[in-house]
Short mmCIF file of C-alpha atoms in Angstrom, two decimals:
data_model
loop_
_atom_site.label_atom_id
_atom_site.label_comp_id
_atom_site.label_asym_id
_atom_site.label_seq_id
_atom_site.Cartn_x
_atom_site.Cartn_y
_atom_site.Cartn_z
CA MET N 1 99.87 -54.90 27.08
CA LYS N 2 97.13 -57.13 26.09
CA ILE N 3 96.89 -60.44 24.21
CA GLY N 4 93.42 -61.80 23.02
CA LYS N 5 92.48 -64.87 25.18
CA GLY N 6 91.91 -66.71 21.85
CA VAL N 7 95.81 -67.19 21.62
CA GLU N 8 95.63 -69.54 24.56
CA TRP N 9 93.10 -71.72 22.89
CA ALA N 10 94.70 -71.67 19.45
CA ALA N 11 98.09 -72.70 20.96
CA HIS N 12 96.41 -75.68 22.78
CA ALA N 13 94.38 -76.42 19.65
CA CYS N 14 97.64 -76.38 17.47
CA ALA N 15 99.49 -78.66 20.16
CA MET N 16 96.64 -81.07 20.08
CA LEU N 17 96.81 -81.15 16.19
CA ALA N 18 100.52 -81.80 16.45
CA LEU N 19 99.54 -85.19 18.08
CA LEU N 20 97.67 -86.49 15.08
CA PRO N 21 99.09 -89.20 12.96
CA GLU N 22 99.95 -88.44 9.29
CA GLY N 23 96.89 -87.86 7.16
CA ARG N 24 94.49 -87.47 10.11
CA ALA N 25 92.31 -84.23 10.95
CA LEU N 26 90.13 -83.04 13.83
CA SER N 27 86.78 -81.51 13.36
CA ARG N 28 86.15 -78.01 14.64
CA GLU N 29 83.62 -79.51 17.09
CA ALA N 30 86.03 -82.20 18.29
CA LEU N 31 88.67 -79.65 18.85
CA ALA N 32 86.20 -77.31 20.78
CA ASP N 33 85.04 -80.28 22.88
CA PHE N 34 88.72 -81.32 23.83
CA LEU N 35 89.41 -77.70 24.89
CA GLY N 36 86.11 -77.18 26.55
CA VAL N 37 85.55 -74.00 24.61
CA PRO N 38 82.54 -72.98 22.54
CA PRO N 39 82.84 -73.98 19.00
CA PRO N 40 81.75 -70.61 17.62
CA TYR N 41 84.65 -69.01 19.39
CA LEU N 42 87.12 -71.51 18.22
CA ALA N 43 85.84 -71.07 14.51
CA LYS N 44 87.45 -67.62 14.80
CA GLN N 45 90.79 -68.82 15.92
CA LEU N 46 90.80 -71.65 13.19
CA GLN N 47 89.94 -69.33 10.54
CA ALA N 48 92.70 -66.94 11.52
CA LEU N 49 95.29 -69.99 11.80
CA SER N 50 94.15 -71.12 8.35
CA ARG N 51 94.64 -67.70 6.73
CA ALA N 52 98.00 -67.41 8.21
CA GLY N 53 98.98 -71.10 6.85
CA VAL N 54 99.40 -72.67 10.37
CA VAL N 55 96.54 -75.06 9.91
CA ARG N 56 94.88 -76.54 6.80
CA ALA N 57 91.24 -77.53 6.49
CA GLN N 58 90.78 -80.71 4.54
CA ARG N 59 87.29 -81.54 3.19
CA GLY N 60 85.60 -84.87 2.69
CA VAL N 61 85.31 -87.96 4.75
CA ALA N 62 88.45 -87.31 6.63
CA GLY N 63 87.38 -83.60 6.91
CA GLY N 64 88.69 -81.41 9.58
CA TYR N 65 91.90 -79.40 10.56
CA ARG N 66 95.53 -80.51 10.69
CA LEU N 67 98.90 -78.65 10.91
CA ALA N 68 99.82 -77.19 7.55
CA ARG N 69 103.48 -78.05 8.16
CA PRO N 70 105.49 -80.14 10.84
CA ALA N 71 105.14 -79.23 14.29
CA LYS N 72 108.94 -78.32 14.65
CA ASP N 73 108.27 -75.73 11.88
CA ILE N 74 105.39 -73.96 13.72
CA SER N 75 106.30 -71.62 16.63
CA LEU N 76 104.37 -70.07 19.30
CA TRP N 77 105.01 -66.83 17.53
CA ASP N 78 103.36 -68.24 14.34
CA VAL N 79 100.25 -68.79 16.35
CA THR N 80 100.30 -65.46 18.10
CA ALA N 81 100.88 -63.53 14.87
CA ALA N 82 98.09 -65.46 13.11
CA LEU N 83 95.69 -64.27 15.61
CA GLU N 84 97.02 -60.92 16.72
CA GLY N 85 98.65 -59.80 13.75
CA THR N 86 102.37 -58.57 13.28
CA ALA N 87 101.79 -54.90 13.71
CA PRO N 88 104.20 -53.43 16.37
CA SER N 89 102.28 -53.01 19.66
CA PHE N 90 104.06 -49.77 20.26
CA ARG N 91 103.11 -47.41 17.52
CA CYS N 92 105.50 -44.43 17.19
CA THR N 93 103.61 -41.37 15.96
CA GLU N 94 106.66 -39.10 16.22
CA VAL N 95 105.46 -36.94 19.07
CA ARG N 96 108.88 -35.31 18.86
CA ARG N 97 107.64 -33.52 15.73
CA ASN N 98 104.80 -31.95 17.47
CA GLY N 99 104.50 -28.70 19.44
CA PRO N 100 106.53 -25.53 19.55
CA CYS N 101 109.89 -27.29 19.84
CA GLY N 102 108.96 -29.90 17.15
CA ALA N 103 111.93 -31.58 15.45
CA THR N 104 112.20 -31.07 11.69
CA ALA N 105 112.08 -34.08 9.38
CA ARG N 106 115.91 -33.98 8.97
CA GLU N 107 116.15 -34.05 12.71
CA CYS N 108 114.03 -37.24 12.80
CA ALA N 109 116.16 -39.26 10.35
CA ASN N 110 116.66 -41.93 12.98
CA PRO N 111 114.01 -43.34 15.20
CA CYS N 112 114.02 -41.55 18.74
CA ASP N 113 115.39 -43.65 21.62
CA ILE N 114 112.11 -44.17 23.15
CA ALA N 115 110.64 -46.04 19.93
CA ALA N 116 113.91 -47.68 19.50
CA ALA N 117 113.68 -49.27 23.01
CA PHE N 118 110.25 -50.57 22.68
CA HIS N 119 111.01 -52.04 19.24
CA ARG N 120 113.99 -53.67 20.76
CA ALA N 121 112.01 -55.06 23.64
CA GLU N 122 109.22 -56.19 21.23
CA LYS N 123 111.75 -57.95 19.05
CA GLY N 124 113.05 -59.79 22.14
CA TYR N 125 109.46 -60.91 22.91
CA ARG N 126 108.69 -62.07 19.31
CA ASP N 127 112.07 -64.01 19.02
CA ALA N 128 111.42 -65.73 22.43
CA LEU N 129 108.07 -67.14 21.08
CA ALA N 130 109.64 -67.86 17.73
CA GLY N 131 112.10 -69.88 19.42
CA VAL N 132 109.45 -72.31 20.95
CA PRO N 133 108.16 -74.78 18.24
CA LEU N 134 104.99 -76.83 18.84
CA SER N 135 107.10 -80.01 18.69
CA GLN N 136 108.88 -78.68 22.01
CA ILE N 137 105.46 -78.25 23.55
CA VAL N 138 104.34 -81.45 22.76
CA ASP N 139 107.38 -83.21 23.89
CA GLY N 140 107.22 -81.39 27.23
CA ALA N 141 103.55 -82.22 27.65
CA ALA N 142 104.33 -85.84 26.92
CA ARG N 143 107.21 -85.86 29.48
CA THR N 144 105.24 -84.45 32.26
CA ALA N 145 101.78 -85.94 31.65
CA THR N 146 100.76 -88.75 33.91
CA PRO N 147 100.31 -92.23 32.24
CA GLU N 148 96.55 -91.79 33.06
CA ARG N 149 96.23 -88.53 31.13
CA ARG N 150 98.28 -89.90 28.21
CA ASP N 151 95.91 -92.88 28.02
CA ARG N 152 92.82 -90.54 27.98
CA ILE N 153 94.25 -88.40 25.23
CA ARG N 154 95.25 -91.40 23.16
CA ASP N 155 91.79 -92.98 23.56
CA TRP N 156 90.11 -89.74 22.73
CA LEU N 157 92.31 -89.23 19.53
CA ALA N 158 91.51 -92.80 18.48
CA ARG N 159 87.82 -91.97 18.69
CA ASN N 160 87.92 -88.56 17.16
CA GLY N 161 90.88 -88.29 14.71
CA ALA N 162 89.39 -88.57 11.35
CA PRO N 163 89.17 -90.77 9.34
CA MET D 1 99.50 -57.55 21.25
CA LYS D 2 98.52 -53.95 21.94
CA ILE D 3 99.93 -50.98 24.07
CA GLY D 4 97.83 -47.81 24.57
CA LYS D 5 99.18 -44.89 22.60
CA GLY D 6 99.22 -42.86 25.76
CA VAL D 7 102.26 -44.86 26.64
CA GLU D 8 104.37 -42.91 23.85
CA TRP D 9 103.05 -39.40 25.26
CA ALA D 10 103.72 -40.45 28.85
CA ALA D 11 107.25 -41.46 27.87
CA HIS D 12 107.91 -38.29 26.00
CA ALA D 13 106.35 -36.33 28.88
CA CYS D 14 108.54 -37.94 31.48
CA ALA D 15 111.67 -37.32 29.29
CA MET D 16 110.89 -33.71 29.13
CA LEU D 17 110.37 -33.57 32.96
CA ALA D 18 113.89 -35.09 33.23
CA LEU D 19 115.22 -31.85 31.75
CA LEU D 20 113.94 -29.63 34.54
CA PRO D 21 116.35 -28.17 36.80
CA GLU D 22 115.91 -29.14 40.60
CA GLY D 23 112.87 -27.47 42.43
CA ARG D 24 111.07 -26.80 38.92
CA ALA D 25 107.84 -28.15 37.59
CA LEU D 26 105.78 -28.00 34.36
CA SER D 27 101.95 -27.53 34.26
CA ARG D 28 99.85 -29.99 32.39
CA GLU D 29 98.94 -27.42 29.87
CA ALA D 30 102.57 -26.58 29.10
CA LEU D 31 103.41 -30.40 28.86
CA ALA D 32 100.43 -30.85 26.37
CA ASP D 33 101.56 -27.94 24.52
CA PHE D 34 105.12 -29.17 24.28
CA LEU D 35 103.90 -32.64 23.11
CA GLY D 36 101.02 -31.20 20.93
CA VAL D 37 98.50 -33.46 22.40
CA PRO D 38 94.90 -32.49 23.90
CA PRO D 39 95.41 -31.58 27.64
CA PRO D 40 92.48 -33.75 28.74
CA TYR D 41 93.98 -36.77 27.22
CA LEU D 42 97.39 -36.13 28.95
CA ALA D 43 95.55 -35.57 32.11
CA LYS D 44 94.85 -39.24 32.23
CA GLN D 45 98.40 -40.26 31.70
CA LEU D 46 99.66 -37.86 34.32
CA GLN D 47 97.22 -39.18 36.96
CA ALA D 48 98.42 -42.68 36.23
CA LEU D 49 102.02 -41.65 36.39
CA SER D 50 101.36 -39.92 39.70
CA ARG D 51 99.31 -42.78 41.29
CA ALA D 52 102.42 -45.02 40.23
CA GLY D 53 104.78 -42.75 41.98
CA VAL D 54 106.56 -41.88 38.67
CA VAL D 55 105.86 -38.07 38.77
CA ARG D 56 104.91 -35.83 41.57
CA ALA D 57 102.29 -32.96 41.41
CA GLN D 58 103.37 -29.90 43.33
CA ARG D 59 100.82 -27.21 44.19
CA GLY D 60 101.41 -23.59 44.74
CA VAL D 61 103.15 -20.73 42.76
CA ALA D 62 105.68 -23.43 41.35
CA GLY D 63 102.85 -25.82 40.82
CA GLY D 64 102.94 -28.47 38.04
CA TYR D 65 104.60 -31.87 37.52
CA ARG D 66 108.02 -33.06 38.09
CA LEU D 67 109.57 -36.62 38.26
CA ALA D 68 109.29 -38.23 41.69
CA ARG D 69 112.78 -39.53 41.66
CA PRO D 70 115.93 -39.08 39.65
CA ALA D 71 115.68 -39.76 36.02
CA LYS D 72 118.27 -42.58 36.45
CA ASP D 73 115.94 -44.43 38.72
CA ILE D 74 112.85 -44.39 36.34
CA SER D 75 112.70 -46.70 33.49
CA LEU D 76 110.51 -47.13 30.39
CA TRP D 77 108.87 -50.20 32.12
CA ASP D 78 108.02 -47.88 35.10
CA VAL D 79 106.26 -45.65 32.68
CA THR D 80 104.60 -48.49 30.75
CA ALA D 81 103.50 -50.32 33.87
CA ALA D 82 102.04 -47.00 35.26
CA LEU D 83 99.72 -46.69 32.30
CA GLU D 84 99.12 -50.38 31.23
CA GLY D 85 99.25 -52.10 34.61
CA THR D 86 101.49 -54.90 35.56
CA ALA D 87 99.01 -58.03 34.91
CA PRO D 88 100.47 -60.50 32.53
CA SER D 89 99.38 -59.98 29.02
CA PHE D 90 99.08 -63.61 28.50
CA ARG D 91 96.40 -64.84 30.88
CA CYS D 92 96.43 -68.64 31.41
CA THR D 93 93.11 -69.97 32.10
CA GLU D 94 94.31 -73.64 32.49
CA VAL D 95 92.67 -74.84 29.25
CA ARG D 96 94.32 -78.26 29.90
CA ARG D 97 91.93 -78.82 32.78
CA ASN D 98 88.93 -78.65 30.39
CA GLY D 99 87.05 -81.13 28.32
CA PRO D 100 86.99 -85.00 28.21
CA CYS D 101 90.73 -85.39 28.99
CA GLY D 102 91.16 -82.66 31.26
CA ALA D 103 94.14 -82.80 33.51
CA THR D 104 93.62 -83.16 37.29
CA ALA D 105 94.79 -80.52 39.74
CA ARG D 106 97.73 -82.81 40.75
CA GLU D 107 98.64 -83.08 37.11
CA CYS D 108 98.72 -79.25 36.84
CA ALA D 109 101.10 -78.51 39.60
CA ASN D 110 103.45 -76.89 37.29
CA PRO D 111 102.62 -74.24 34.77
CA CYS D 112 102.10 -75.82 31.22
CA ASP D 113 104.92 -75.16 28.53
CA ILE D 114 102.73 -72.81 26.72
CA ALA D 115 101.95 -70.52 29.65
CA ALA D 116 105.71 -70.83 30.64
CA ALA D 117 106.88 -69.83 27.28
CA PHE D 118 104.62 -66.67 27.16
CA HIS D 119 105.54 -65.58 30.76
CA ARG D 120 109.32 -65.99 29.78
CA ALA D 121 108.82 -63.96 26.64
CA GLU D 122 107.00 -61.21 28.65
CA LYS D 123 109.58 -61.07 31.30
CA GLY D 124 112.19 -60.56 28.67
CA TYR D 125 110.03 -57.67 27.25
CA ARG D 126 109.76 -56.06 30.71
CA ASP D 127 113.29 -56.60 31.54
CA ALA D 128 114.23 -54.90 28.27
CA LEU D 129 112.25 -51.79 29.00
CA ALA D 130 113.48 -51.82 32.84
CA GLY D 131 117.01 -51.70 31.42
CA VAL D 132 116.37 -48.13 29.84
CA PRO D 133 116.17 -45.49 32.40
CA LEU D 134 114.90 -42.03 31.42
CA SER D 135 118.38 -40.46 31.96
CA GLN D 136 119.54 -42.56 28.99
CA ILE D 137 116.73 -41.39 26.78
CA VAL D 138 117.58 -37.80 27.62
CA ASP D 139 121.39 -38.29 27.30
CA GLY D 140 120.64 -39.88 23.75
CA ALA D 141 118.38 -37.02 22.59
CA ALA D 142 120.88 -34.42 23.69
CA ARG D 143 123.59 -36.08 21.76
CA THR D 144 121.56 -36.47 18.63
CA ALA D 145 119.57 -33.24 18.62
CA THR D 146 120.76 -30.50 16.16
CA PRO D 147 121.96 -27.33 18.30
CA GLU D 148 118.89 -25.48 16.75
CA ARG D 149 116.62 -28.04 18.49
CA ARG D 150 118.53 -27.84 21.62
CA ASP D 151 118.10 -24.08 21.63
CA ARG D 152 114.41 -24.33 21.00
CA ILE D 153 113.82 -26.57 23.89
CA ARG D 154 116.04 -24.60 26.24
CA ASP D 155 114.23 -21.45 25.53
CA TRP D 156 110.76 -23.09 25.85
CA LEU D 157 111.96 -24.53 29.13
CA ALA D 158 112.96 -21.08 30.32
CA ARG D 159 109.56 -19.66 29.50
CA ASN D 160 107.54 -22.48 30.75
CA GLY D 161 109.43 -24.33 33.71
CA ALA D 162 107.84 -22.92 36.77
CA PRO D 163 108.64 -21.06 38.98
#
C-alpha cells in the first residue's frame, strides 16, 4: 500500500495556511520555502488541493493561497483525497467469475467476502482520517511547540503572509 | 492509495488452497487456470507468499502449493503484507524540521500529529484485515455459493488436487 509523499507536504502546507489570519494568503514560493521543498513539486499539490476545493488561490496584491473553508471543516482525508483521488485502493476484478468454475452473474449478486473485507478496512482508514480536522492538527502543534518555535513561526508569518 | 492487483489474485488463490484436503497441493498451472490469470503473473504472487511463509511449495509426485499453516491462522493482512510489504504507506520525512522555522531535534521528540493520524489510520486498516482469517472467507463462500458452483469446485478439485 502506497501513498505519494506529496500528501505529507500538502498536509503540512494546509496546516500552515490554517494559521493565517482572515483575509491573508501565502505565495507558493513562501509555502515551499517554509516546508523546505522545491516550489515546482509543491505547485502540483497546490493545484490538486485547489481543484478539490481545499485551498483557494487569490490573485492581486494579496495574492497567494488560503484555505477554501474553515480549518475545522477540512480533514486529513480531504487533503489525501485531493492528491490521491477517491478510487478504492483495492480494485475487485471479480476473479471468482473466471476460470473453469467461474461463478455466474447471478451467483455474484453480492460482493465476495474478500472484496467486502478490503472495502471495510479501507472505509475505516478513510473515516479515521476524516475524523482529524486541520484545526486539531494546528491546536496540537501549538500546544506542543516550544515558545521559541512558536515565535519563529509567528515572525515568519508576519513577514510572508500577504498582504 | 494503491494496492497491487496481485493481492486480489493471491487472496483468491489462498482461499482455494484452504479447500484442499490434508496432504494435498495444487500446481501453479492449476491455480492459474482456476483463477483465469496468466501463470507467469501468479508465479510472482506465489513466490512472495512462499517467502512470507503463507504458502509452502512441496516437491515430488504430490508437488504443488499448499497453505503453510491452518486457514484460521492466515489472515487477509498476512496475504497483503506478503505481496505489498509491511512498510508504512505514509512515510514521514519530518517536514517540520525543514525551512526557516524548522523544529530542532529536541522539538521533534514525539511524532507530529499529522504522522500520528496517518499511522493510526493505517494501523486500523491492518487490524481490520488481520481480523479476517482465510477460514472465514472459505466458510462465507461455502454458505453463499449455489449448489451448482459448489459441485463445480468439488469436481475441479478432485481432478486437480494432487496427488
